[in-house]
Each structure stands twice: as C-alpha cells, then as structure tokens.
Coordinates of C-alpha atoms in Angstrom, one line a residue:
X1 CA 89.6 48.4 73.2
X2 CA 88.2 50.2 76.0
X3 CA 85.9 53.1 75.2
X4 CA 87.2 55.7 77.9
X5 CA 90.1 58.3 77.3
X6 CA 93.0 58.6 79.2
X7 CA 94.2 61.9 80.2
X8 CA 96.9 61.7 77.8
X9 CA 94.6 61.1 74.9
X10 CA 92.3 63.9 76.8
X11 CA 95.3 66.3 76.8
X12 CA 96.0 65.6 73.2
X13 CA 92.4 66.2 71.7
X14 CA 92.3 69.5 73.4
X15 CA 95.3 70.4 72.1
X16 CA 94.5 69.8 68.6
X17 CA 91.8 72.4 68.9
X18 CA 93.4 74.8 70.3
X19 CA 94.0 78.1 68.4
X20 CA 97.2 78.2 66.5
X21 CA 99.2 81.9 66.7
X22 CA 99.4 84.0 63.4
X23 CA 102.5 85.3 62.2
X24 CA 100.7 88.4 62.3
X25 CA 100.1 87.9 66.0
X26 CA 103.9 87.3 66.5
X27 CA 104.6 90.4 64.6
X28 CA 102.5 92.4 66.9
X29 CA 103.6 90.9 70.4
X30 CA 106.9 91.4 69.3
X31 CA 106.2 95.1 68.6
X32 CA 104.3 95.9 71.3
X33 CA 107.5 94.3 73.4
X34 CA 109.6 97.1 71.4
X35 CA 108.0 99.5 72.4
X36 CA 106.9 99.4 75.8
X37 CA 110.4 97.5 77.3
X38 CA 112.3 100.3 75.4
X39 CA 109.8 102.6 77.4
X40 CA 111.2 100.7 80.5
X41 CA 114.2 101.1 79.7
X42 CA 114.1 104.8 79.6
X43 CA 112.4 104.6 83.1
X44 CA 115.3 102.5 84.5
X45 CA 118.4 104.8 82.8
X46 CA 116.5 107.1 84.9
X47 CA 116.8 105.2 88.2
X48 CA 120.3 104.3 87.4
X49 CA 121.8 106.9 85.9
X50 CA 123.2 104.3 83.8
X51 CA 122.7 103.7 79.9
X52 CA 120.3 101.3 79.6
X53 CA 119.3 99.3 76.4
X54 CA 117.0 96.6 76.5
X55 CA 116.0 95.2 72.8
X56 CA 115.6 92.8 69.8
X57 CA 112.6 91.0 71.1
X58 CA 112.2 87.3 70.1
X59 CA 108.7 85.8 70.2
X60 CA 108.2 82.1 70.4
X61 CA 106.0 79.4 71.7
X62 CA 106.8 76.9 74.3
X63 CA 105.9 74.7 77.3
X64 CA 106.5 75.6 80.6
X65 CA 108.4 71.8 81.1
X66 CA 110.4 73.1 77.9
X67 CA 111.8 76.2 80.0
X68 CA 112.4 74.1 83.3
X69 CA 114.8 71.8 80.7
X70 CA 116.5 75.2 79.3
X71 CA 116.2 77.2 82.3
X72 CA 117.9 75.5 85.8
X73 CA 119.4 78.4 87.4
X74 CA 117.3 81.1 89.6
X75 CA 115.2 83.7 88.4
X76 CA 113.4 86.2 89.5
X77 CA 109.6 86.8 88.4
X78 CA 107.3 90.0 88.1
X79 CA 103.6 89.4 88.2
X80 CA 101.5 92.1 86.1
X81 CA 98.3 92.3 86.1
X82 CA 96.4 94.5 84.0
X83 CA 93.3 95.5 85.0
X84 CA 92.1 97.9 82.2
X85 CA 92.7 97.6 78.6
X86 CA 94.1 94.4 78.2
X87 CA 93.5 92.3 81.2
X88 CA 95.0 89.6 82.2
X89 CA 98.6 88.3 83.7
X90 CA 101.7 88.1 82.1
X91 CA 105.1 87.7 83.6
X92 CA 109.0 89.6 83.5
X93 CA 111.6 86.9 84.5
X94 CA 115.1 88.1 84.8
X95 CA 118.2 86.2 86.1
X96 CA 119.0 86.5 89.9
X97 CA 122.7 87.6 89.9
X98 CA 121.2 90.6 87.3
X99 CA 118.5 91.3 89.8
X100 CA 121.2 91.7 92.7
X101 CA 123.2 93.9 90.2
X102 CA 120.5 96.2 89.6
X103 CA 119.5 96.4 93.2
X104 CA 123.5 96.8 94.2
X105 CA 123.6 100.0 91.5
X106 CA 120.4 101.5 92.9
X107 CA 122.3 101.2 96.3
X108 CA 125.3 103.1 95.4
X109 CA 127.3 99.7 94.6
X110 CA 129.0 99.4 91.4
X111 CA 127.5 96.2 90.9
X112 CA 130.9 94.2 91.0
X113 CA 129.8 92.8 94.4
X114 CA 125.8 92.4 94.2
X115 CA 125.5 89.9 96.8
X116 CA 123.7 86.2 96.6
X117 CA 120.5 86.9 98.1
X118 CA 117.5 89.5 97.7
X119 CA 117.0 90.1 101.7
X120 CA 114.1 92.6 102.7
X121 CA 115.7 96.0 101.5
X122 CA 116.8 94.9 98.1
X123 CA 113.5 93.4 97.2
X124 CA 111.7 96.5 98.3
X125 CA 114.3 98.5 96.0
X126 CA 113.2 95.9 93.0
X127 CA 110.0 96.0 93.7
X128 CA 110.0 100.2 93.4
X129 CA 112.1 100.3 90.6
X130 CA 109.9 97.2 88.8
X131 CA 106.9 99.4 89.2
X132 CA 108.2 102.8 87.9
X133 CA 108.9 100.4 84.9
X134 CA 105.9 98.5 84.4
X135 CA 104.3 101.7 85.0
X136 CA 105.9 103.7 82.1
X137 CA 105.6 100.9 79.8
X138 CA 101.8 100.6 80.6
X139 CA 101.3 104.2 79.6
X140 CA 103.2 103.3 76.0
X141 CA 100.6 100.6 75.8
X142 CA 97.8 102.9 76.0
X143 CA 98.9 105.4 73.8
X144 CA 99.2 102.5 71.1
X145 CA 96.1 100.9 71.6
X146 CA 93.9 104.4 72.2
X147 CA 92.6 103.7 75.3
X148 CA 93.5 103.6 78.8
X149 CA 96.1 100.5 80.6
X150 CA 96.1 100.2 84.2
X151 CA 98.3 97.6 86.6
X152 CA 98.1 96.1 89.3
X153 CA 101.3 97.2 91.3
X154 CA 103.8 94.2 90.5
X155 CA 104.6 91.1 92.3
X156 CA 107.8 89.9 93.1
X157 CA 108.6 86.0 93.4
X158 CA 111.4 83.7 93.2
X159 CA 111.6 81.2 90.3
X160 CA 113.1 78.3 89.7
X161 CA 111.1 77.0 86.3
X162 CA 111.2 73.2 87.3
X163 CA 109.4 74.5 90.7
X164 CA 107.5 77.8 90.2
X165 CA 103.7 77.8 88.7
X166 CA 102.6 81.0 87.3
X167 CA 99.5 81.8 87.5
X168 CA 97.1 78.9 86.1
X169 CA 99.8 77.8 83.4
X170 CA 100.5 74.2 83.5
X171 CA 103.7 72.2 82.5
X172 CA 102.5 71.5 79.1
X173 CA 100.3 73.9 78.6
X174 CA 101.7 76.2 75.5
X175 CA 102.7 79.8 76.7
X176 CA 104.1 82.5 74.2
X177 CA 108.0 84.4 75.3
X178 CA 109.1 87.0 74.6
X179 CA 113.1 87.2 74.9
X180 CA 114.7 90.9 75.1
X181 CA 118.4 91.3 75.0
X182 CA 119.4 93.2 78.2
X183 CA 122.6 95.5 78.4
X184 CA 123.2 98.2 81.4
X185 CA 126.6 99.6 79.7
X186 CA 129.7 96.8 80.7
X187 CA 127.8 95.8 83.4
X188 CA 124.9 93.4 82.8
X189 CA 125.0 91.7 78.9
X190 CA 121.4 89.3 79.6
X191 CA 118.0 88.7 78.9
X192 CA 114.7 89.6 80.1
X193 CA 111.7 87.4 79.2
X194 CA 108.1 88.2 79.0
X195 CA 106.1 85.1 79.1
X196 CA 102.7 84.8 79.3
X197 CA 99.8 82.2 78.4
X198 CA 98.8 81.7 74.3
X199 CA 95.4 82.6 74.9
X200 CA 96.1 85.6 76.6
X201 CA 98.8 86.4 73.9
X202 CA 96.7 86.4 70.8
X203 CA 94.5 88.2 72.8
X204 CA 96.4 91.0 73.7
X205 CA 98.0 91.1 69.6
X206 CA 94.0 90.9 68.9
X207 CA 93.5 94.2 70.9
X208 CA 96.0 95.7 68.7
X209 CA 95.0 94.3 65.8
X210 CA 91.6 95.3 65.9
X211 CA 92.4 99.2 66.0
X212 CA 94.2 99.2 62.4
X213 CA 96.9 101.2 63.6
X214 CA 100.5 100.3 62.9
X215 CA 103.0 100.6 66.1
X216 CA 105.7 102.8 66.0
X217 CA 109.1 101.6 66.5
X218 CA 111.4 103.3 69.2
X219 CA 114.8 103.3 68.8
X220 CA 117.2 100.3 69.9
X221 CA 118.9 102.6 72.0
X222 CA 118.2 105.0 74.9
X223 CA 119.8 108.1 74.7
X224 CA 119.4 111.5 77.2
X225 CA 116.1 113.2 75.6
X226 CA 114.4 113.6 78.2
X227 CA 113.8 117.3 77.5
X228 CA 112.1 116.7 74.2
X229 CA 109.8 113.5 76.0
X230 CA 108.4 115.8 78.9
X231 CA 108.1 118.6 76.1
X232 CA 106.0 116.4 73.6
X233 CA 104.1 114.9 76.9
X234 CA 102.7 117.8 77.6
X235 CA 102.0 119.0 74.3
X236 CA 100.0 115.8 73.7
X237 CA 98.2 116.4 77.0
X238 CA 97.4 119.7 76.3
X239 CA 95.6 119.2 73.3
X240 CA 93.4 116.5 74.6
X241 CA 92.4 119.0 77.3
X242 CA 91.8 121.6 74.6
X243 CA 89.7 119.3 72.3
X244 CA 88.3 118.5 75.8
X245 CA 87.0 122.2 76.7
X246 CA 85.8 123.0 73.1
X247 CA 83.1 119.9 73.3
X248 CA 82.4 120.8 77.5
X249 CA 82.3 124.4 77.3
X250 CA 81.9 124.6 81.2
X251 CA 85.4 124.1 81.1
X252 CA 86.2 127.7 80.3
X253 CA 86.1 128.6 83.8
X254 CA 89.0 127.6 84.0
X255 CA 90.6 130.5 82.7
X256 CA 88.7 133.2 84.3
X257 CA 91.1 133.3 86.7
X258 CA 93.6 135.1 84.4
X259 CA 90.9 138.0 83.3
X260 CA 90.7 139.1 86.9
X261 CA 94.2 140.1 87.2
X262 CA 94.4 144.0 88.1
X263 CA 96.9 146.2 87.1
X264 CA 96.9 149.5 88.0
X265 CA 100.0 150.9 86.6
X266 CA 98.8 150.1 83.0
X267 CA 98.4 153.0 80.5
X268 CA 95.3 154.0 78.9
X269 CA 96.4 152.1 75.8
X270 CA 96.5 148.6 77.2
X271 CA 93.3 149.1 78.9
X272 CA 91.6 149.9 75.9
X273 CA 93.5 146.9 74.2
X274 CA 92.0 145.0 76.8
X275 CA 88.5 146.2 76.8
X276 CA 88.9 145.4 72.9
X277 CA 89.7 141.4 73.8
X278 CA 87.0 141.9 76.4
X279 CA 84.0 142.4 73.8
X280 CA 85.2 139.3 71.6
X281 CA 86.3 137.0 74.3
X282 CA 83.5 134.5 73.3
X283 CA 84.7 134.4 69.2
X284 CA 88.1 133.7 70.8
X285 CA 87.4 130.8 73.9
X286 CA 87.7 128.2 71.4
X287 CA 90.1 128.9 69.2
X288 CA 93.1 126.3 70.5
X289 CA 96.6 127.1 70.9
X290 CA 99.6 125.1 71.0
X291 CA 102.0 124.8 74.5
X292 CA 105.4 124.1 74.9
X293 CA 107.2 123.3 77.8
X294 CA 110.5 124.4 77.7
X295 CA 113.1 122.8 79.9
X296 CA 115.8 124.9 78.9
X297 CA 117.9 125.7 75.9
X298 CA 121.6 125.7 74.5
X299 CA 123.4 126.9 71.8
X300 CA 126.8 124.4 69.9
X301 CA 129.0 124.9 66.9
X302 CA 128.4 122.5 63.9
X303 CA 131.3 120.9 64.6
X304 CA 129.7 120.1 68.5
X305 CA 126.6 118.7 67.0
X306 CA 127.8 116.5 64.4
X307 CA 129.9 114.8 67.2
X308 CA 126.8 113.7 69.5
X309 CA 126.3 110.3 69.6
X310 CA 124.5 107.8 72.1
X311 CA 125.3 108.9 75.2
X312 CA 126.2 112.8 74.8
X313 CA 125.3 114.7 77.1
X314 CA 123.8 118.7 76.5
X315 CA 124.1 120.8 79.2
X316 CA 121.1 123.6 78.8
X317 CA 121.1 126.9 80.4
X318 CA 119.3 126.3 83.1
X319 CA 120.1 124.6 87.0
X320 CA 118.6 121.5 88.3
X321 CA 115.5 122.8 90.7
X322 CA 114.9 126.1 88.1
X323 CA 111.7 126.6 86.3
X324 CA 110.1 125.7 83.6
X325 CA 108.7 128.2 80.9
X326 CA 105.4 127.4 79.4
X327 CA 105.4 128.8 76.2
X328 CA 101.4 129.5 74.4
X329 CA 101.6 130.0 70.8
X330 CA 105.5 131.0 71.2
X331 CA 104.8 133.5 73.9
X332 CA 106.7 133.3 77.5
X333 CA 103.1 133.2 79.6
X334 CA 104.0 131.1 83.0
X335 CA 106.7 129.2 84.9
X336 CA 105.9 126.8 86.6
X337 CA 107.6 123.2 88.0
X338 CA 107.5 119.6 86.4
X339 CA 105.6 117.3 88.0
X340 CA 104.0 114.0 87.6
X341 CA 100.0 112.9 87.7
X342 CA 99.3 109.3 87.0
X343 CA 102.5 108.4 85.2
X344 CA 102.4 111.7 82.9
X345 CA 104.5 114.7 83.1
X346 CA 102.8 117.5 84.2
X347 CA 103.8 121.2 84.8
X348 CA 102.3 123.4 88.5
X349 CA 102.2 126.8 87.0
X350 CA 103.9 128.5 90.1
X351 CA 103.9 132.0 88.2
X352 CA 101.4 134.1 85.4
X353 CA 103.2 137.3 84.0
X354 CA 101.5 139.7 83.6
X355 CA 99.7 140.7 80.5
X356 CA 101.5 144.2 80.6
X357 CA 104.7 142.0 80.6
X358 CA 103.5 139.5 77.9
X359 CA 102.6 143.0 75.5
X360 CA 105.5 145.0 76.2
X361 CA 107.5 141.3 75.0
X362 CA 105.3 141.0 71.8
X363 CA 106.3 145.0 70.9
X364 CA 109.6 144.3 71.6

C-alpha cells in the first residue's frame, strides 16, 4: 500500500475537520435573512410601487456541484462585499426571467413582456435598484449587531451554476443558502437565494451571537408605513446625537445659532422670559428632549380603521413636495424637508419659528 494520499483521500481528511454548523447558527443566519431581505423588500416596494414580499427564509448546507444538479436554468448573481462589520462575500442569485421582470417594471413595463436578455440599460437599472437594496438591508444589519456595516457597491454577473465560480468556492466545497420566497403581487411567485461559504456563515451567525442580543422579527409582509419608519429613524438618530453632545460638550455650539435670533416686535414680557432662560441656559444644555418628525396626519371613523389591511393606503393632509414639521418635546419648532445621509433619513430644517411664535402657541 503506497504511503502517499491522493487528493481524494486529501479532500476527505480535510473535510472531516472541518467545523460543523450549529443549529443555533442556522437559527441566526436565518434571522438575520428575515430581517434585512424584509428591509429589502421595503426598499424595492419603493422602487416599484408594487407590493413586495419577500420571506420564510430556509437555511441549508450544500455543494456548489449539488446546486449545478438542481439548478440548470440562468441566473443572475449579486456580489456583496462587506467591508466593515462583517467582512467578507456573500452572494444574491435570482432567476433571469424575474430579473428581466423587475427591470421591465422599473421601466414602465407591466412585466408581461420582460424581454430575454439584460442588454446595457437593464443591467444598469438592476444594478441601481440591487444597491438601494443591499444598501437598506446593510443598515438593518448594523442596527442588529450595534455597530457599523458597510458594502462594497454590488456586482452583477450571469450564472449558470454548472459554469459560474463564485468567489474562491469550489465545486465540493460546503457553502450555506439561504432560500427566500419571492412574491411582487400576481406578478413574480419565486425565490431569491443567499449563498455564501460555511466558514464565512458561522462567522457572520458568530458576530451575532457574540452580542447576546436576540433579533427582532419584521413582519412577513410589507405594508405602506413609511411615515412611521422615517419618523422612528430620526427619532433614533436624534437621540444618539443627544447622548452624543451631553459626553462632547463642544457640541452645544450648535445651537447658538437659535439664541441670536432678534425680534424686535417682542413685548417687554417675553424679553424678560428670555433673559430668565438666558441666566440658566447652562442647567438646561443637557437636559435631552425627544423629536418627532411628522410627515403628516389624518383623521378615519372606526369603522375606516378596522378595515385596513395589507395594502391600504392613508392619505394624510399633506401634498407630496410639502414640509415636514419637527416637533421637540410636542412643540411645532421647524419645517424642514426629508432627506437622506448615508442610507438614513434625515430632515434639512428649511425654516425656525420664531420663539414669539412657539410662546404665543404654548399660551394658546
């Protein structure tokens, strides 16, 4: 018997050391999944304008030969690399024909006649829309694990599993998917796959893991709150920029602008009220209030409300283009426009009132 391994028997050895995947770990890539696709999902109702659902993840463990056996017709691949927070590559792989679909929506089309091929324009409209989604579902990641997810802007491929390599994963090397269960309205009825390589998975469960915190589930489906998201954004925001300024007190510059407001049709009352907040401005810098964006509001009868469902639609009082109000502590201070820095809502205050204004409204 000869005394030198073949790379069969090679192959074999290091497999048997590899590290086996948890159940725990499974758990957690299949939250995570939840989560940050139904995040997408919101992302891409927005691009559509269609309802968009994508959920029930399934995590299992496979070859990349075993997909090329399952898997024969053409896909399309997303590379995304993470740079911060949990990096590595992992991989979205959707069908072709639901690629051209959502590209022919995006277009105007009604997605009954999507084409065979992704020429030039199309994949330029994928790629856009792929980014916006990786992008938002990024940000869900790094509000679960507590610190900060950035990617790579995607890249888009063709794949054909028999064919296509991704990244360093070989044919019988083990690699971990993910399968979601894809539905835009009557439209597309699919799948969407995450796959990525074992290590990498028990990895990125690990980083999860580690922080003892417990992922919260979204809903399975996607339904028009957008008002309350970009409301509890920026109250989130907020009070890390308030937490912020009361350990960096060089940060209360910020608000000087505000004190040197004149007014010169104020009475002597409000003047002296003034002086008054003047003299104990430094007991009150740090003393941190809440703020509210409001979007809008609108008023229904019982009867109205207990007849929304997925998919209702509430029409507030307010046009598309107006401004927001941003509310401190309940009190109308600013307006101001909705914005977005870094993948986060944001509001440009475009208008202060005036503190004449904002007294007269609290006597009122």
């Amino acid at each position: 018997m000869s005394g030198i391994l073949s790379q069969a028997e090679i192959d074999a050895l290091l497999k048997s050391n590899s590290v086996n995947i948890t159940d725990d770990e499974i758990d957690t890539l299949g939250e995570i999944g939840n989560i940050s696709m139904g995040t997408a999902a919101t992302t891409l109702y927005e691009i559509l304008g269609k309802r968009v659902d994508i959920t029930t993840p399934k995590v299992s463990v496979t070859t990349m030969r075993k997909m090329a056996e399952t898997y024969t017709i053409p896909y399309v691949g997303i590379e995304v690399k993470y740079l911060s927070g949990v990096e590595g590559f992992s991989f979205l792989v959707l069908k072709m024909v639901d690629a051209l679909i959502i590209t022919d929506l995006l277009m105007g089309g009604d997605g009954t006649n999507p084409g065979e091929e992704l020429d030039e324009i199309r994949l330029s409209a994928l790629g856009e829309i792929m980014n916006q989604m990786m992008g938002s579902a990024a940000t869900s990641m790094s509000e679960m694990l507590g610190t900060s997810v950035t990617i790579a802007p995607p890249k888009l491929f063709e794949v054909r599993f028999a064919d296509t390599k991704l990244d360093n994963i070989l044919e019988d090397d083990e690699i971990v998917k993910i399968s979601f269960k894809m539905v835009v309205e009557d439209i597309i009825n699919s799948e969407i796959m995450q796959i990525m390589s074992k290590d990498y998975a028990i990895k990125f469960a690990g980083k999860l893991l580690n922080t003892g915190e417990e992922p919260v589930e979204n809903p399975d489906t996607i339904s028009e709150t957008e008002e309350v998201k970009v409301e509890a954004k920026a109250d989130r925001e907020e009070e890390k920029k308030e937490k912020k300024a009361t350990r960096q007190p060089s940060a209360k510059v910020n608000v000087s602008p505000l004190e040197l407001k004149s007014f010169e049709d104020e009475d002597e009352e409000e003047k002296s009220e003034e002086v008054d907040v003047g003299d104990n401005l430094g007991l009150l810098m740090d003393v941190p209030l809440p703020i509210t964006i409001e979007l809008g509001r609108s008023k229904k009868m019982i009867k109205e409300i207990l007849e929304l469902n997925e998919g209702s639609v509430v029409v507030l009082d307010r046009f598309a283009g107006d401004l927001v109000d941003v509310v401190v502590n309940g009190k109308l201070i600013a307006k101001g426009e909705v914005v977005v820095v870094d993948e986060n809502y944001g509001v440009r205050i475009t208008e202060v009132l005036s503190k004449k204004s904002v007294i007269r409204k609290e006597r009122a």
